Coordinates of C-alpha atoms in Angstrom, one line a residue:
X193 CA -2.7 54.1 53.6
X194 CA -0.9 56.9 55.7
X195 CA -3.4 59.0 57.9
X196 CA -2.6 62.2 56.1
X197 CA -3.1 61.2 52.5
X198 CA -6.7 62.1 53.0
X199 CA -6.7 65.9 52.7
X200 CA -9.2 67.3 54.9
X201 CA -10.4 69.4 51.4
X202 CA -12.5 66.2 50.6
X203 CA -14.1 66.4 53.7
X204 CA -16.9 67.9 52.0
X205 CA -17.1 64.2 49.7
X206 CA -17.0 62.0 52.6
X207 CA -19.9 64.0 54.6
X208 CA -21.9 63.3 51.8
X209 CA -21.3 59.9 51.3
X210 CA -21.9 59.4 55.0
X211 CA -25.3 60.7 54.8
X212 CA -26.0 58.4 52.5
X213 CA -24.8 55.7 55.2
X214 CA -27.1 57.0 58.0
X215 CA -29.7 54.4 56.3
X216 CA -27.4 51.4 57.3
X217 CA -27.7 49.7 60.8
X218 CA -25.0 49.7 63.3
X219 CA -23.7 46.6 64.4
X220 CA -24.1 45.7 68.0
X221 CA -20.8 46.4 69.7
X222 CA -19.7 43.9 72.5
X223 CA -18.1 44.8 75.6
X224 CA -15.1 46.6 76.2
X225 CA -11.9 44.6 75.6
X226 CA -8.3 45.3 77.2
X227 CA -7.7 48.7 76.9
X228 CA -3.8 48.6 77.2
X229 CA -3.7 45.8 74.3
X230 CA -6.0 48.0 72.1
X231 CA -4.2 51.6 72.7
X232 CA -0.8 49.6 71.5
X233 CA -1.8 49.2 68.2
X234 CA -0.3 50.9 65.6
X235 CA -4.1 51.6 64.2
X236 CA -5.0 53.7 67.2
X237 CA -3.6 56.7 66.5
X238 CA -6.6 59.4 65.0
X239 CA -9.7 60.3 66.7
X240 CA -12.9 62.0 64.9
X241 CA -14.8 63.8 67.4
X242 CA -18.7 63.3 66.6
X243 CA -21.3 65.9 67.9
X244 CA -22.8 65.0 71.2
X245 CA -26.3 63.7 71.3
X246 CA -28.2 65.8 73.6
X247 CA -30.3 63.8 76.4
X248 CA -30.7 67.8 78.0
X249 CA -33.2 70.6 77.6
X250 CA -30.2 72.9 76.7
X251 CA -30.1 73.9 73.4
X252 CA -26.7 75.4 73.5
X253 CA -25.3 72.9 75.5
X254 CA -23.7 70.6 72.6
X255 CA -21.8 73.2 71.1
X256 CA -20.4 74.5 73.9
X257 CA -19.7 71.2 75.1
X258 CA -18.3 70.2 71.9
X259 CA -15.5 72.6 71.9
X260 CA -14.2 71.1 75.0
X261 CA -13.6 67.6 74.2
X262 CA -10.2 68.0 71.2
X263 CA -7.4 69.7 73.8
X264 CA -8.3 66.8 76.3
X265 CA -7.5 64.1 73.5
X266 CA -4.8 65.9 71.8
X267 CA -3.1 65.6 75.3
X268 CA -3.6 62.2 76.0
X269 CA -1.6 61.6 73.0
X270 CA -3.9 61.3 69.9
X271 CA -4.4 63.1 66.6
X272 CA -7.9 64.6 66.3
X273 CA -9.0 65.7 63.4
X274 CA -10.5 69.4 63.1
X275 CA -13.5 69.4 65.4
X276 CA -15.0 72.8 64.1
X277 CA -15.1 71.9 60.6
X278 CA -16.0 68.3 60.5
X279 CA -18.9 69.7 62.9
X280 CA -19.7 72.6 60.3
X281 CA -19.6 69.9 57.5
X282 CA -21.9 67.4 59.2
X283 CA -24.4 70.3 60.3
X284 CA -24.2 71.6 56.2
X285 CA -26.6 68.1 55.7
X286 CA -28.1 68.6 58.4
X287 CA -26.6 66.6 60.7
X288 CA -26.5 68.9 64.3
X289 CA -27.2 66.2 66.8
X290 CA -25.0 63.1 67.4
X291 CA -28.1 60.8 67.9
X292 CA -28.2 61.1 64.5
X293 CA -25.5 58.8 63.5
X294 CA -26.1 56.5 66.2
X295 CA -27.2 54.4 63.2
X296 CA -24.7 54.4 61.2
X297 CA -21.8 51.2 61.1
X298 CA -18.5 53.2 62.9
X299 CA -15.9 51.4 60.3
X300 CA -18.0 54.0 57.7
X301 CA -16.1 56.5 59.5
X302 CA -12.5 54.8 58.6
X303 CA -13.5 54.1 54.8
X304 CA -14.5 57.9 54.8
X305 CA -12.2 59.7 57.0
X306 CA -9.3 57.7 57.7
X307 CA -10.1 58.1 61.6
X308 CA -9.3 55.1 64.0
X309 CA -11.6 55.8 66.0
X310 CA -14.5 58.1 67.0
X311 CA -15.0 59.5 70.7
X312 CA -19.3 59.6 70.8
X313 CA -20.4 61.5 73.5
X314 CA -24.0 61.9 75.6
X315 CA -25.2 65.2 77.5
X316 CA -27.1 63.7 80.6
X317 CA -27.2 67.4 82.5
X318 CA -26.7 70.7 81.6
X319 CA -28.8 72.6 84.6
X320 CA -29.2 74.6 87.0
X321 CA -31.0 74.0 90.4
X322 CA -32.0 76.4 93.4
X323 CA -33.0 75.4 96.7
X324 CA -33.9 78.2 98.7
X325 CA -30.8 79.8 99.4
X326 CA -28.8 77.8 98.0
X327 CA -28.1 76.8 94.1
X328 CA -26.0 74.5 91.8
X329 CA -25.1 74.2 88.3
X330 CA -24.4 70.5 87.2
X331 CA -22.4 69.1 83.7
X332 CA -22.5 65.0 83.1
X333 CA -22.1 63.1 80.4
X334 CA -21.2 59.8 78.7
X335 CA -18.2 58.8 76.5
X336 CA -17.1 56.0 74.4
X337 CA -14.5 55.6 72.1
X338 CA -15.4 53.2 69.3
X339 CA -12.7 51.3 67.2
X340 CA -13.5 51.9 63.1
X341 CA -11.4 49.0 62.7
X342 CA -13.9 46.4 64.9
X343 CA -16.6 48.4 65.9
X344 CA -16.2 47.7 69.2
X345 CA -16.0 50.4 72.1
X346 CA -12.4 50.4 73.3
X347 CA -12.9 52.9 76.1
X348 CA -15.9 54.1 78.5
X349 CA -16.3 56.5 80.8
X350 CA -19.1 58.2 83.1
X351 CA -18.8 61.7 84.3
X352 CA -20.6 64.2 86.3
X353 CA -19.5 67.8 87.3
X354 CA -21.5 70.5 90.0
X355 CA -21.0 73.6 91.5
X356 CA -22.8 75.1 94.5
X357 CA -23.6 78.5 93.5
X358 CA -25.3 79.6 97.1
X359 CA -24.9 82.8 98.6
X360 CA -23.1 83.9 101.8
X361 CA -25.2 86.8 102.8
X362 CA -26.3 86.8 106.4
X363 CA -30.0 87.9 105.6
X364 CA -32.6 85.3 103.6
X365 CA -32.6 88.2 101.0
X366 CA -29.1 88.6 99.9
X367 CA -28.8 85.1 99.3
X368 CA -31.5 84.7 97.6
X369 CA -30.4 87.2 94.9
X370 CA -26.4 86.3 95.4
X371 CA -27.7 82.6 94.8
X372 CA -29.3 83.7 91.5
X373 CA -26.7 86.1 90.2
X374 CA -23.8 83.4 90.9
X375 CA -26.3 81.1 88.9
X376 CA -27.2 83.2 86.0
X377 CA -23.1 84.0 85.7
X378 CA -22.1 80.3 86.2
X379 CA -20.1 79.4 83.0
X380 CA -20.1 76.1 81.9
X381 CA -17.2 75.7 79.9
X382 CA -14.8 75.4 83.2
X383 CA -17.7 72.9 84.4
X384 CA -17.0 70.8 80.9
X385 CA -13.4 70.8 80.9
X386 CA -12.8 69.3 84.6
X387 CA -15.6 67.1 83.9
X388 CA -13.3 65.6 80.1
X389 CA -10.2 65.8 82.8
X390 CA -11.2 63.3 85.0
X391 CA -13.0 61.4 82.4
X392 CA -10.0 60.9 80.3
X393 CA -7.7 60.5 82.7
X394 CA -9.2 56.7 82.7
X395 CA -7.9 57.0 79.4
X396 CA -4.5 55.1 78.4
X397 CA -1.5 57.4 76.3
X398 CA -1.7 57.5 72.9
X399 CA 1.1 57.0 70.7
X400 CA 1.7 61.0 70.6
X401 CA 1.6 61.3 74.3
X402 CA 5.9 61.3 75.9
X403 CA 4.9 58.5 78.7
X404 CA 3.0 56.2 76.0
X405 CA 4.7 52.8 76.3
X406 CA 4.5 50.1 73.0
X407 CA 3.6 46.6 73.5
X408 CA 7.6 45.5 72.7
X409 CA 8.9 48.2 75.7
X410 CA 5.8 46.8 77.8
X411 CA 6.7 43.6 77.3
X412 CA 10.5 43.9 77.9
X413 CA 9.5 46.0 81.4
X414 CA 7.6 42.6 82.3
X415 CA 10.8 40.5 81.8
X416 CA 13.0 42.6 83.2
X417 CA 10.9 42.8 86.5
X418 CA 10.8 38.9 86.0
X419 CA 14.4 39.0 86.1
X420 CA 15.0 40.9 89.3
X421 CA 12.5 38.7 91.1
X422 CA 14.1 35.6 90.7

């Protein structure tokens, strides 16, 4: 069934019934197959963005993480669906942290939101460090996209992000406080969004992105360079 014949009105339906399915186990997902020959078929198209699951002392730090992770995606090429209101849905029942669904099967999330796949994400660091005069604010994180189709995780990546935040006053006092004002005024949403860059960019096109090749032009690349060898 076409992608779009699920409105996104029924959302409110499908969050319920997957609720329900958090009391199912997950099945163990095996190791990460070829990429390339996963990201050419046609059922990889839509990603569902699920809240992180926060491994931080940050409260705040998987909302303002979670805002960053659809333009990265949407770029690469894929349709995500609307991250602010499947995350408003899921947080209705009381869903506000992604460890929560760690339990439940991903294909629930095809039967009950059409999605191809789901990215799930991991906050390892949201801090901030002084030493002395000098300070740092550090973003990292863990990603996996997970085929509803197989359940298997089709794409990995690691990802850590820092900042020194030290002063450059000449005397022991102004960089002490210039090391705690940059600190205290370090945003982390720039952090976030070069952190998803170079995470991603491990990421093969989608079928939305202008460089993404099929398997049949891949293929006929292959025999053409064959060709010009011989």
């Amino acid at each position: 069934m076409p992608l779009r014949s699920k409105p996104m009105t029924h959302l409110k339906t499908v969050v319920l019934a997957l609720v329900v399915a958090l009391t199912l186990s997950a099945c163990a997902s095996s190791a990460p197959p070829d990429e390339y020959a996963y990201f050419n078929s046609p059922n990889m198209r839509s990603v569902l963005v699920l809240p992180p699951a926060n491994r931080t002392t940050a409260a705040q730090a998987p909302d303002l993480f979670y805002t960053s992770l659809a333009v990265p995606l949407t770029r690469a090429g894929f349709y995500v669906f609307p991250s602010q209101l499947t995350q408003q849905l899921l947080r209705d029942q009381g869903i506000i942290d992604g460890a929560q669904l760690e339990s439940v099967d991903p294909r629930r999330f095809y039967e009950l939101f059409g999605a191809d796949m789901v990215l799930q994400t991991t906050l390892v660091a949201w801090d901030t460090s002084y030493l002395v005069i000098g300070g740092s604010v550090t973003v990292a994180a863990q990603y996996q996209l997970v085929s509803t189709h197989t359940g298997e995780v089709v794409w990995q990546a690691n990802e850590r992000q820092s900042v020194n935040t030290g002063g450059d006053s000449s005397s022991l006092l102004g960089a002490l406080l210039e090391t705690a004002l940059n600190t205290a005024q370090q945003d982390y949403i720039p952090l976030a969004r070069e952190m998803n860059r170079r995470a991603f960019s491990s990421l093969p096109h989608g079928p939305y992105h202008p460089r993404f090749i099929s398997a049949a032009e891949r293929a006929e690349i292959l025999r053409s360079a064959q060709d010009d060898a011989r």
